Coordinates of C-alpha atoms in Angstrom, one line a residue:
X133 CA 118.2 159.6 54.7
X134 CA 116.3 161.9 57.1
X135 CA 114.0 164.0 55.6
X136 CA 112.0 165.1 58.5
X137 CA 112.3 168.7 57.7
X138 CA 110.2 168.5 54.5
X139 CA 106.5 168.8 54.8
X140 CA 104.8 166.0 52.9
X141 CA 102.2 168.5 51.2
X142 CA 105.0 170.6 49.8
X143 CA 106.2 168.3 47.3
X144 CA 103.8 168.6 44.4
X145 CA 105.9 171.2 42.4
X146 CA 108.0 168.2 41.2
X147 CA 105.2 167.5 38.9
X148 CA 106.0 168.0 35.2
X149 CA 103.9 168.4 32.0
X150 CA 104.8 165.0 30.8
X151 CA 103.0 163.6 34.0
X152 CA 99.9 165.7 33.2
X153 CA 100.1 164.3 29.4
X154 CA 100.2 160.7 30.6
X155 CA 97.3 161.1 33.0
X156 CA 95.2 162.9 30.3
X157 CA 95.9 160.2 27.8
X158 CA 94.9 157.6 30.4
X159 CA 91.6 159.0 31.2
X160 CA 90.6 159.4 27.6
X161 CA 91.8 155.9 26.8
X162 CA 89.5 154.7 29.7
X163 CA 86.3 156.6 28.3
X164 CA 87.0 155.0 24.9
X165 CA 87.1 151.6 26.2
X166 CA 83.9 152.2 28.3
X167 CA 82.3 153.6 25.3
X168 CA 83.3 150.7 23.1
X169 CA 82.2 148.0 25.4
X170 CA 78.8 149.8 26.0
X171 CA 78.3 149.7 22.1
X172 CA 79.0 145.9 22.1
X173 CA 76.3 144.8 24.7
X174 CA 72.7 145.7 24.6
X175 CA 72.3 148.1 27.6
X176 CA 68.5 148.6 27.2
X177 CA 67.6 145.1 28.5
X178 CA 68.0 144.3 32.3
X179 CA 70.1 141.2 31.6
X180 CA 72.4 143.4 29.3
X181 CA 72.8 146.4 31.7
X182 CA 73.0 144.4 34.9
X183 CA 74.7 141.1 33.9
X184 CA 76.6 142.1 30.7
X185 CA 74.2 139.9 28.4
X186 CA 75.6 136.9 30.4
X187 CA 78.3 136.5 27.6
X188 CA 81.5 137.2 29.4
X189 CA 84.6 135.3 29.0
X190 CA 87.0 134.1 31.9
X191 CA 89.7 136.6 31.6
X192 CA 87.9 139.9 31.8
X193 CA 85.8 138.5 34.6
X194 CA 89.0 137.3 36.4
X195 CA 90.7 140.7 35.9
X196 CA 87.4 142.5 37.2
X197 CA 87.2 140.3 40.3
X198 CA 90.8 141.2 41.0
X199 CA 90.6 144.8 40.2
X200 CA 87.1 145.3 42.2
X201 CA 88.8 143.8 45.2
X202 CA 92.1 146.1 44.9
X203 CA 90.6 149.6 45.4
X204 CA 92.8 152.6 46.2
X205 CA 91.9 151.7 49.9
X206 CA 93.8 148.5 49.5
X207 CA 96.7 150.1 47.7
X208 CA 97.2 152.6 50.6
X209 CA 96.0 150.3 53.4
X210 CA 98.1 147.2 52.5
X211 CA 101.3 149.2 51.9
X212 CA 100.5 151.3 55.1
X213 CA 100.0 148.1 57.1
X214 CA 103.1 146.5 55.7
X215 CA 105.1 149.6 56.6
X216 CA 103.7 149.5 60.1
X217 CA 103.8 145.7 60.8
X218 CA 105.6 143.7 58.2
X219 CA 104.2 141.0 55.8
X220 CA 101.6 139.4 58.0
X221 CA 98.9 141.4 56.2
X222 CA 99.6 139.3 53.1
X223 CA 97.3 136.8 54.6
X224 CA 94.4 139.1 53.6
X225 CA 95.3 138.4 50.1
X226 CA 96.4 134.9 50.0
X227 CA 93.5 133.5 51.9
X228 CA 91.2 134.5 48.8
X229 CA 92.6 131.6 46.8
X230 CA 90.5 128.9 48.6
X231 CA 87.5 131.1 48.9
X232 CA 87.5 132.0 45.2
X233 CA 87.4 128.2 44.4
X234 CA 84.7 127.8 46.7
X235 CA 82.8 130.4 44.9
X236 CA 83.2 128.8 41.3
X237 CA 82.9 125.1 42.4
X238 CA 80.1 125.4 45.1
X239 CA 78.3 128.7 45.2
X240 CA 77.9 129.8 41.7
X241 CA 76.4 126.6 40.5
X242 CA 73.6 127.0 43.1
X243 CA 73.2 130.6 42.3
X244 CA 72.9 129.8 38.7
X245 CA 70.4 126.9 39.1
X246 CA 68.2 129.0 41.2
X247 CA 68.2 131.8 38.3
X248 CA 68.7 134.8 40.6
X249 CA 70.4 138.2 39.9
X250 CA 71.0 139.6 43.5
X251 CA 72.0 137.8 46.7
X252 CA 69.1 139.1 48.8
X253 CA 67.1 137.6 45.9
X254 CA 68.7 134.2 46.5
X255 CA 67.8 134.3 50.3
X256 CA 64.3 135.6 49.2
X257 CA 63.8 132.3 47.1
X258 CA 65.5 129.9 49.6
X259 CA 63.4 131.1 52.5
X260 CA 60.4 132.8 51.3
X261 CA 59.2 135.8 53.0
X262 CA 60.4 139.4 52.4
X263 CA 62.0 140.3 55.8
X264 CA 65.5 138.6 55.2
X265 CA 65.6 140.1 51.6
X266 CA 64.9 143.6 52.7
X267 CA 67.3 143.3 55.6
X268 CA 70.2 142.0 53.3
X269 CA 69.6 144.5 50.6
X270 CA 69.8 147.5 53.3
X271 CA 72.7 146.0 55.0
X272 CA 74.6 145.7 51.7
X273 CA 73.8 149.2 50.7
X274 CA 75.0 150.5 54.0
X275 CA 78.3 148.6 54.1
X276 CA 79.0 149.8 50.5
X277 CA 78.6 153.6 51.5
X278 CA 80.4 153.4 54.8
X279 CA 83.1 150.8 54.3
X280 CA 83.7 150.7 50.6
X281 CA 82.7 153.8 48.9
X282 CA 84.0 156.3 51.4
X283 CA 87.1 154.6 52.3
X284 CA 88.1 154.3 48.7
X285 CA 87.2 157.9 48.0
X286 CA 89.0 159.1 51.0
X287 CA 92.4 156.9 50.3
X288 CA 92.3 157.9 46.6
X289 CA 91.7 161.7 47.1
X290 CA 94.5 161.6 49.7
X291 CA 96.8 160.2 47.1
X292 CA 95.9 162.8 44.5
X293 CA 96.0 165.8 47.1
X294 CA 99.4 164.5 48.1
X295 CA 100.9 164.1 44.6
X296 CA 99.1 166.9 42.5
X297 CA 98.6 169.5 45.4
X298 CA 95.0 169.7 44.3
X299 CA 92.3 170.4 46.7
X300 CA 90.9 167.1 48.3
X301 CA 87.3 167.8 47.2
X302 CA 88.3 168.9 43.6
X303 CA 90.1 165.6 43.0
X304 CA 87.3 163.5 44.4
X305 CA 84.6 165.2 42.3
X306 CA 86.6 164.8 39.2
X307 CA 87.1 161.1 39.6
X308 CA 83.6 160.6 40.7
X309 CA 82.2 162.4 37.7
X310 CA 84.1 160.4 35.2
X311 CA 83.4 157.1 37.0
X312 CA 79.7 157.8 37.3
X313 CA 79.4 158.9 33.6
X314 CA 80.4 155.5 32.2
X315 CA 78.8 153.4 34.9
X316 CA 75.6 155.1 34.3
X317 CA 76.0 154.9 30.5
X318 CA 77.3 151.4 30.0
X319 CA 76.2 149.1 32.9
X320 CA 78.0 146.0 33.8
X321 CA 79.9 145.3 30.4
X322 CA 81.6 148.9 30.6
X323 CA 82.7 148.0 34.2
X324 CA 84.2 144.8 33.5
X325 CA 86.1 145.8 30.3
X326 CA 87.3 149.1 31.8
X327 CA 88.3 146.9 35.0
X328 CA 90.5 144.7 32.6
X329 CA 92.5 147.8 31.2
X330 CA 93.0 149.1 34.8
X331 CA 94.3 145.9 36.0
X332 CA 96.9 145.8 33.2
X333 CA 98.1 149.5 34.1
X334 CA 98.1 148.7 37.9
X335 CA 100.3 145.7 37.5
X336 CA 102.7 147.5 35.1
X337 CA 103.0 150.6 37.2
X338 CA 103.3 148.8 40.5
X339 CA 106.0 146.3 39.0
X340 CA 108.2 149.5 37.9
X341 CA 107.9 150.9 41.3
X342 CA 108.8 147.8 42.9
X343 CA 111.9 147.3 41.0
X344 CA 113.0 150.8 41.5
X345 CA 112.4 150.6 45.3
X346 CA 114.5 147.2 45.5
X347 CA 117.3 149.0 43.5
X348 CA 117.3 151.8 46.2
X349 CA 117.8 149.4 49.2
X350 CA 120.1 146.9 47.1
X351 CA 117.7 144.0 46.6
X352 CA 115.4 141.6 48.6
X353 CA 118.2 140.1 50.6
X354 CA 118.6 143.5 52.5
X355 CA 115.0 144.1 53.1
X356 CA 114.8 142.5 56.6
X357 CA 118.1 144.3 57.7
X358 CA 116.9 147.8 56.5
X359 CA 113.5 147.5 57.8
X360 CA 114.8 146.4 61.2
X361 CA 116.8 149.7 61.4
X362 CA 113.8 152.0 60.3
X363 CA 113.6 154.0 63.6
X364 CA 112.6 157.6 63.5
X365 CA 114.8 160.3 65.0
X366 CA 112.0 161.8 67.3
X367 CA 110.7 158.9 69.5
X368 CA 108.7 158.9 72.7
X369 CA 110.8 158.2 75.9
X370 CA 109.9 155.0 77.7
X371 CA 107.9 153.1 74.8
X372 CA 108.7 150.7 72.2
X373 CA 106.2 151.7 69.5
X374 CA 108.9 153.4 67.5
X375 CA 110.6 149.9 66.8
X376 CA 109.9 147.8 63.9
X377 CA 108.3 144.4 64.9
X378 CA 110.7 141.5 65.5
X379 CA 108.4 139.3 63.6
X380 CA 108.0 141.6 60.6
X381 CA 109.2 139.0 58.2
X382 CA 106.8 136.1 59.6
X383 CA 103.2 135.3 58.1
X384 CA 101.9 133.5 61.1
X385 CA 102.0 135.7 64.3
X386 CA 101.5 134.6 68.0
X387 CA 97.9 133.5 68.7
X388 CA 97.7 135.8 71.8
X389 CA 100.0 138.7 71.5
X390 CA 100.4 139.1 67.7
X391 CA 99.0 142.1 66.0
X392 CA 97.3 139.5 63.4
X393 CA 97.2 136.4 65.5
X394 CA 97.3 133.2 63.4
X395 CA 94.0 131.6 64.2
X396 CA 92.3 134.8 63.1
X397 CA 94.4 135.0 60.0
X398 CA 93.2 131.5 59.1
X399 CA 89.7 130.8 60.4
X400 CA 88.5 134.4 61.1
X401 CA 89.7 135.7 57.7
X402 CA 88.1 132.9 55.8
X403 CA 84.8 133.8 57.4
X404 CA 85.1 137.4 56.2
X405 CA 86.3 136.2 52.7
X406 CA 83.5 134.1 52.4
X407 CA 81.3 136.8 52.9
X408 CA 83.3 139.0 50.4
X409 CA 83.8 136.7 47.6
X410 CA 80.7 134.3 47.8
X411 CA 77.8 136.4 49.2
X412 CA 78.7 140.0 48.3
X413 CA 76.9 141.5 45.2
X414 CA 79.9 143.2 43.9
X415 CA 81.9 139.9 43.2
X416 CA 79.0 137.4 42.6
X417 CA 77.5 139.7 40.0
X418 CA 80.7 139.4 38.0
X419 CA 80.8 135.5 38.1
X420 CA 77.1 135.4 37.0
X421 CA 77.7 137.2 33.9
X422 CA 79.8 134.4 32.5
X423 CA 79.1 132.5 29.4
X424 CA 79.2 129.1 31.2
X425 CA 80.6 127.3 34.3
X426 CA 84.1 126.7 32.9
X427 CA 84.5 130.4 32.3
X428 CA 83.3 131.1 36.0
X429 CA 85.9 128.7 37.2
X430 CA 88.6 130.0 35.0
X431 CA 87.8 133.7 36.1
X432 CA 88.4 132.5 39.8
X433 CA 91.6 130.7 39.1
X434 CA 93.0 133.9 37.4
X435 CA 91.7 136.1 40.1
X436 CA 93.3 133.9 42.8
X437 CA 96.6 134.0 41.0
X438 CA 96.6 137.7 40.6
X439 CA 95.7 138.1 44.3
X440 CA 99.2 136.6 45.1
X441 CA 100.8 139.8 43.4
X442 CA 100.0 142.4 45.9
X443 CA 102.5 140.9 48.1
X444 CA 105.3 141.7 46.1
X445 CA 104.1 145.0 44.5
X446 CA 102.2 146.7 47.4
X447 CA 103.2 145.2 50.7
X448 CA 107.1 145.0 50.1
X449 CA 107.2 148.3 48.8
X450 CA 105.4 149.8 51.9
X451 CA 108.0 148.1 54.1
X452 CA 110.9 149.8 51.9
X453 CA 109.0 153.1 52.2
X454 CA 109.4 152.9 55.9
X455 CA 113.2 151.8 55.5
X456 CA 113.9 154.6 53.2
X457 CA 111.9 157.5 55.1
X458 CA 111.6 156.4 58.8
X459 CA 111.1 160.1 59.9
X460 CA 107.9 160.4 58.0
X461 CA 106.4 157.0 57.3
X462 CA 107.5 155.5 60.7
X463 CA 106.7 158.7 62.8
X464 CA 105.4 158.3 66.4
X465 CA 105.5 161.5 68.0
X466 CA 102.0 163.1 67.7
X467 CA 103.3 166.7 66.9
X468 CA 105.5 165.5 64.1
X469 CA 102.9 163.2 62.7
X470 CA 100.4 166.0 62.4
X471 CA 102.9 168.1 60.7
X472 CA 103.9 165.2 58.2
X473 CA 100.3 163.9 57.3
X474 CA 97.9 165.6 59.3
X475 CA 97.1 162.6 61.9
X476 CA 98.1 162.1 65.3
X477 CA 98.1 158.4 65.3
X478 CA 100.9 157.8 62.8
X479 CA 101.6 158.2 59.0
X480 CA 102.0 154.7 57.8
X481 CA 99.0 155.5 55.4
X482 CA 101.6 157.5 53.2
X483 CA 103.9 154.7 52.6
X484 CA 102.7 154.2 49.0
X485 CA 102.4 157.8 47.7
X486 CA 105.7 158.7 49.3
X487 CA 107.5 156.3 47.3
X488 CA 105.9 157.3 44.2
X489 CA 106.8 161.1 44.8
X490 CA 110.4 160.2 45.9
X491 CA 111.4 157.4 43.4
X492 CA 109.5 157.6 40.1
X493 CA 111.0 159.6 37.2
X494 CA 108.6 162.2 35.5
X495 CA 106.1 160.5 33.2
X496 CA 106.1 157.5 35.1
X497 CA 104.9 159.4 38.3
X498 CA 101.9 160.3 36.0
X499 CA 101.4 156.7 35.1
X500 CA 101.3 155.7 39.0
X501 CA 98.8 158.6 39.5
X502 CA 96.8 157.1 36.9
X503 CA 97.1 153.5 38.4
X504 CA 95.8 154.9 41.7
X505 CA 92.8 156.5 40.0
X506 CA 92.3 153.4 38.2
X507 CA 92.2 151.4 41.5
X508 CA 89.8 154.0 42.8
X509 CA 87.7 154.2 39.7
X510 CA 87.5 150.3 39.4
X511 CA 86.2 149.5 42.7
X512 CA 83.7 152.7 42.6
X513 CA 82.2 151.5 39.3
X514 CA 81.8 148.0 40.7
X515 CA 80.1 149.2 43.9
X516 CA 77.9 151.7 42.0
X517 CA 76.8 149.1 39.5
X518 CA 76.1 146.5 42.1
X519 CA 74.4 148.9 44.5
X520 CA 71.8 150.1 41.8
X521 CA 71.2 146.5 40.8
X522 CA 70.3 145.8 44.6
X523 CA 68.2 148.8 45.0
X524 CA 66.2 148.3 42.0
X525 CA 65.8 144.5 42.2
X526 CA 65.3 144.2 45.9
X527 CA 63.6 147.3 47.3
X528 CA 62.0 149.2 44.2
X529 CA 60.7 146.1 42.4
X530 CA 59.1 145.0 45.6
X531 CA 57.0 148.1 46.0
X532 CA 56.3 148.4 42.2
X533 CA 55.9 144.8 41.1
X534 CA 54.4 145.9 37.6
X535 CA 57.3 148.4 37.0
X536 CA 58.3 148.4 33.2
X537 CA 62.0 147.5 32.2
X538 CA 62.5 151.1 31.1
X539 CA 61.4 152.3 34.6
X540 CA 63.8 150.0 36.4
X541 CA 66.9 151.1 34.3
X542 CA 66.0 154.5 35.0
X543 CA 65.8 153.8 38.6
X544 CA 69.2 152.0 38.7
X545 CA 70.8 155.0 37.0
X546 CA 69.0 157.5 39.5
X547 CA 70.3 155.4 42.5
X548 CA 73.9 155.8 41.1
X549 CA 73.7 159.4 41.0
X550 CA 72.2 159.4 44.8
X551 CA 75.2 157.3 45.9
X552 CA 77.8 159.5 44.2
X553 CA 76.1 162.6 46.2
X554 CA 76.1 160.8 49.6
X555 CA 79.6 159.8 49.0
X556 CA 80.9 163.3 48.6
X557 CA 78.8 164.6 51.7
X558 CA 80.6 161.7 53.8
X559 CA 84.0 162.9 53.0
X560 CA 84.4 165.6 55.6
X561 CA 83.0 163.2 58.2
X562 CA 85.7 160.7 57.1
X563 CA 88.5 163.1 57.1
X564 CA 87.9 164.1 60.6
X565 CA 87.8 160.3 61.6
X566 CA 90.9 158.7 62.7
X567 CA 92.6 158.4 59.4
X568 CA 95.6 156.6 60.8
X569 CA 93.5 153.7 61.5
X570 CA 91.8 153.4 58.0
X571 CA 92.6 150.0 56.9
X572 CA 91.9 148.7 60.4
X573 CA 88.7 150.3 60.3
X574 CA 87.5 148.7 57.1
X575 CA 88.5 145.1 58.3
X576 CA 87.2 145.6 61.9
X577 CA 83.9 147.1 60.8
X578 CA 83.5 144.1 58.2
X579 CA 84.4 141.5 61.3
X580 CA 81.5 143.0 63.2
X581 CA 78.7 143.0 60.5
X582 CA 79.7 140.2 58.0
X583 CA 80.0 137.0 60.0
X584 CA 76.3 136.4 60.6
X585 CA 75.7 136.9 56.7
X586 CA 78.6 134.2 56.1
X587 CA 76.7 131.8 58.5
X588 CA 73.3 132.1 56.9
X589 CA 74.5 131.7 53.4
X590 CA 76.7 128.7 54.1
X591 CA 73.8 127.0 56.1
X592 CA 71.5 127.9 53.2
X593 CA 73.6 126.2 50.6
X594 CA 74.5 123.3 52.7
X595 CA 71.9 122.3 55.3
X596 CA 68.4 121.6 53.8
X597 CA 66.7 122.1 57.1
X598 CA 67.5 125.7 57.4
X599 CA 64.3 127.8 57.5
X600 CA 63.1 131.4 57.3
X601 CA 62.6 131.8 61.1
X602 CA 66.1 130.2 61.9
X603 CA 67.9 132.4 59.4
X604 CA 66.1 135.6 60.5
X605 CA 66.7 135.3 64.1
X606 CA 70.2 134.2 63.5
X607 CA 71.0 137.3 61.6
X608 CA 69.0 139.6 64.2
X609 CA 71.1 138.1 67.2
X610 CA 74.5 138.5 65.0
X611 CA 73.4 141.9 64.4
X612 CA 72.8 143.0 67.9
X613 CA 76.0 141.4 69.1
X614 CA 78.2 142.9 66.2
X615 CA 76.9 146.3 66.7
X616 CA 77.4 146.2 70.5
X617 CA 81.2 145.3 69.7
X618 CA 81.4 148.0 67.0
X619 CA 80.0 150.9 69.4
X620 CA 82.7 149.7 72.2
X621 CA 85.3 149.9 69.4
X622 CA 84.5 153.4 68.3
X623 CA 84.0 154.5 71.9
X624 CA 87.6 153.4 72.8
X625 CA 89.8 153.7 69.9
X626 CA 93.3 152.1 70.1
X627 CA 95.5 154.7 72.2
X628 CA 98.4 156.4 70.5
X629 CA 102.1 155.7 71.4
X630 CA 102.9 156.3 75.1
X631 CA 99.1 156.7 76.3
X632 CA 97.4 154.3 78.8
X633 CA 94.8 152.3 77.2
X634 CA 91.4 152.6 79.1
X635 CA 89.5 150.3 77.1
X636 CA 87.6 147.3 79.0
X637 CA 89.7 144.0 78.8
X638 CA 87.2 142.1 76.9
X639 CA 87.5 144.5 74.0
X640 CA 91.6 144.4 73.8
X641 CA 91.6 140.6 74.8
X642 CA 89.5 139.5 71.8
X643 CA 91.0 140.4 68.5
X644 CA 88.5 141.5 65.9
X645 CA 89.5 138.4 63.8
X646 CA 88.8 136.1 66.9
X647 CA 85.5 137.9 67.4
X648 CA 84.4 137.1 63.8
X649 CA 84.7 133.4 64.6
X650 CA 82.7 133.7 67.7
X651 CA 80.1 135.8 66.0
X652 CA 79.8 133.5 63.1
X653 CA 79.6 130.4 65.6
X654 CA 77.0 132.2 67.6
X655 CA 74.9 132.7 64.5
X656 CA 75.1 129.2 63.2
X657 CA 74.0 128.1 66.7
X658 CA 71.0 130.3 66.7
X659 CA 69.9 129.3 63.2
X660 CA 70.2 125.6 63.9
X661 CA 68.2 125.7 67.2
X662 CA 65.4 128.0 65.9
X663 CA 65.3 125.9 62.6
X664 CA 64.9 122.6 64.5
X665 CA 62.1 124.0 66.5
X666 CA 60.2 125.5 63.5
X667 CA 58.7 123.6 60.6
X668 CA 60.9 122.6 57.8
X669 CA 61.1 124.6 54.4
X670 CA 58.9 123.3 51.8
X671 CA 60.1 121.4 48.6
X672 CA 59.8 124.7 46.4
X673 CA 62.3 126.3 48.8
X674 CA 65.0 123.6 48.2
X675 CA 64.5 122.7 44.6
X676 CA 67.7 123.9 42.7
X677 CA 68.4 126.2 45.7
X678 CA 70.8 124.0 47.7
X679 CA 74.2 122.3 47.0
X680 CA 72.2 118.9 47.4
X681 CA 69.1 119.7 45.1
X682 CA 70.8 121.5 42.2
X683 CA 69.8 118.5 39.7
X684 CA 66.8 117.3 41.4
X685 CA 64.1 118.0 38.8
X686 CA 65.0 117.4 35.0
X687 CA 61.9 119.5 34.0
X688 CA 61.9 122.5 36.2
X689 CA 60.2 125.7 36.0
X690 CA 62.1 128.9 35.7
X691 CA 60.4 132.3 36.5
X692 CA 60.9 134.8 33.6
X693 CA 59.8 138.0 35.0
X694 CA 61.1 141.3 33.6
X695 CA 63.2 141.1 36.6
X696 CA 63.7 137.9 38.5
X697 CA 62.0 138.9 41.9
X698 CA 61.1 136.6 44.7
X699 CA 58.6 134.2 43.7
X700 CA 57.0 132.8 46.8
X701 CA 55.6 130.0 44.6
X702 CA 52.7 130.4 47.1
X703 CA 49.0 131.6 46.7
X704 CA 49.8 134.9 48.3
X705 CA 52.0 135.9 45.5
X706 CA 50.2 138.5 43.5
X707 CA 53.1 138.9 40.9
X708 CA 52.1 137.6 37.6
X709 CA 54.8 135.1 36.7
X710 CA 55.6 133.9 33.1
X711 CA 56.9 130.3 33.4
X712 CA 59.2 128.3 30.8
X713 CA 59.5 124.7 31.1
X714 CA 63.3 124.0 30.6
X715 CA 65.2 120.6 30.0
X716 CA 67.9 120.8 32.7
X717 CA 71.0 122.0 31.1
X718 CA 69.6 122.0 27.5
X719 CA 69.1 125.5 26.9
X720 CA 66.1 124.7 24.7
X721 CA 63.2 126.5 26.2
X722 CA 59.5 126.2 25.3
X723 CA 57.7 129.3 26.3
X724 CA 54.6 128.4 28.1
X725 CA 53.2 131.9 27.6
X726 CA 53.6 134.2 24.6
X727 CA 56.6 136.4 25.1
X728 CA 56.0 140.1 24.9
X729 CA 58.0 142.0 22.2
X730 CA 60.0 144.5 24.6
X731 CA 61.0 141.8 26.8
X732 CA 63.2 139.0 25.4
X733 CA 63.8 136.0 27.7
X734 CA 67.0 136.5 29.6
X735 CA 69.6 133.7 28.7
X736 CA 69.4 131.1 31.5
X737 CA 73.0 129.6 32.1
X738 CA 73.5 125.9 32.4
X739 CA 75.5 124.2 35.3
X740 CA 76.6 121.6 32.9
X741 CA 80.1 121.8 31.3
X742 CA 82.2 119.9 28.9
X743 CA 84.2 117.0 30.4
X744 CA 87.4 118.2 29.0
X745 CA 87.2 121.7 30.3
X746 CA 85.9 120.5 33.6
X747 CA 89.0 118.5 34.2
X748 CA 91.2 121.3 32.8
X749 CA 90.0 123.7 35.5
X750 CA 90.2 121.1 38.2
X751 CA 93.9 120.4 37.4
X752 CA 94.5 124.0 37.4
X753 CA 92.8 124.6 40.6
X754 CA 95.0 121.9 42.2
X755 CA 98.1 123.7 40.9
X756 CA 96.8 127.0 42.1
X757 CA 96.4 125.4 45.7
X758 CA 99.7 123.9 45.5
X759 CA 101.4 127.1 44.8
X760 CA 99.6 128.9 47.5
X761 CA 100.5 126.1 50.2
X762 CA 104.0 126.6 49.0
X763 CA 104.0 130.2 49.5
X764 CA 102.4 130.1 53.1
X765 CA 105.0 127.5 54.0
X766 CA 107.8 129.6 53.0
X767 CA 106.9 132.7 54.6
X768 CA 105.2 131.4 57.9

């Protein structure tokens, strides 16, 4: 079983011609689906390019929600964290169930009734003023480049480099080019349909790998035993970090000493998940493209069921990988680790690619490479499309309020190209960063920047008294505190095995998930106090913009600019706004101004749905929650 003599990068010669054929076929199929879906939807209107014509069914949206969240960073990160610490990381996936239901039942109805396209735009309408909207747009773009695009690119390229023996940059650039081509050409419809194809391939490939891996160790019953014996041959004297965790098969860990403590994995994780699923452009944009509310709910339920699968086909295979190859996946000696994977801190990140190379027969190995490329491309297309939407609607449109539709579409496509260039330039910086801590970095950076956003969105939707000053100062205080903690975290990275930790006690004493709870609470307190000390929001800032005021006015006015931009509904607004009067939920609009020929009115979604489908979705949601609670209880 010991294979410490094999250098991980010397393996690619086992790659056969059939693998190459599978990968080539897969890429051609992907491009074909992208081109087909682009032809189905009108890409030359903003609603068509950015919201897929608001005509998507529940199943491609559900698959796309799942695929967007399962980037290659998650494949490598979840399997690696599973290899290092057992099944507790499953909480990151299963927690999504509750937040996805909140998205469909609570947040999307508010977003639809307010008639928005981007998340900063919602805050702009809810609070008036431009500063919150601009801050949110810039923060979202930064988070995209530094936590999502770069980590996904790095982990995807690492996988391809390891399996194919290609140069890291060559593999990255190739994937980026194919991805950017169909994102730029096709808009959101191309992204959603190709996501559906990729979800299908990801699940099939991972199931085959999981079955092969379980056969290798003699079934699920043996997993705990073989994992507990996975100790590398080279260890560091007088330390215990080479030993697998005793609580590896427990979902809930000690609140103080656990690597993923249970209060953080329940409450802290819910705060991060609410940011990701309910206020992040990548996810909400998909839900807003649905035909109607029943399709929104169906998509969330499907995505939540799919999120239960990574436990079986990513996390458990990660643990098996450590059990089968303890000297490489479980290495602790810095010299040994550098030889195996090029990182001093440990090689748990290679758990998934290692299994693929060692266990998959030829042809299927090609399929798994295709799966990893699919995971990478799916999350990248999502981020590229959503980031270009953000820039176009929230930054460009503000400086050029009279921009034509053609100009806005062109800007969206140019921004995608710029993001590609920035991402490629960022790779060497990421490569020299602490690659052993990739997954922890993604989660911890999110914990420092996302909780204030969660607090502001939740209060904006549920508390009518929240106003612009409160929200703005809450975000600023949250940002300062979060950045201070992030700087400390980068200044004192976790020490490698056997090295004394020099970090201040407050840094190691407060787990990053516990910090998320404190930061969200602090932001909420600041928002509340400042809001109560300043004038309340106007009626226009509440109508159809909070959970309590969705159906307040049967005859409501919907701004129908070429792109919905912030309408202050105040005298200062210089933007011309065409108005239509809409019977609530009626879908029959009588235009108050003659529509220009080049800009057809965007389809306005109704928050009403048929009684039968509404009840059908509710029953399914209850069933989903029951399954989730059973799984939590069984593995706790």
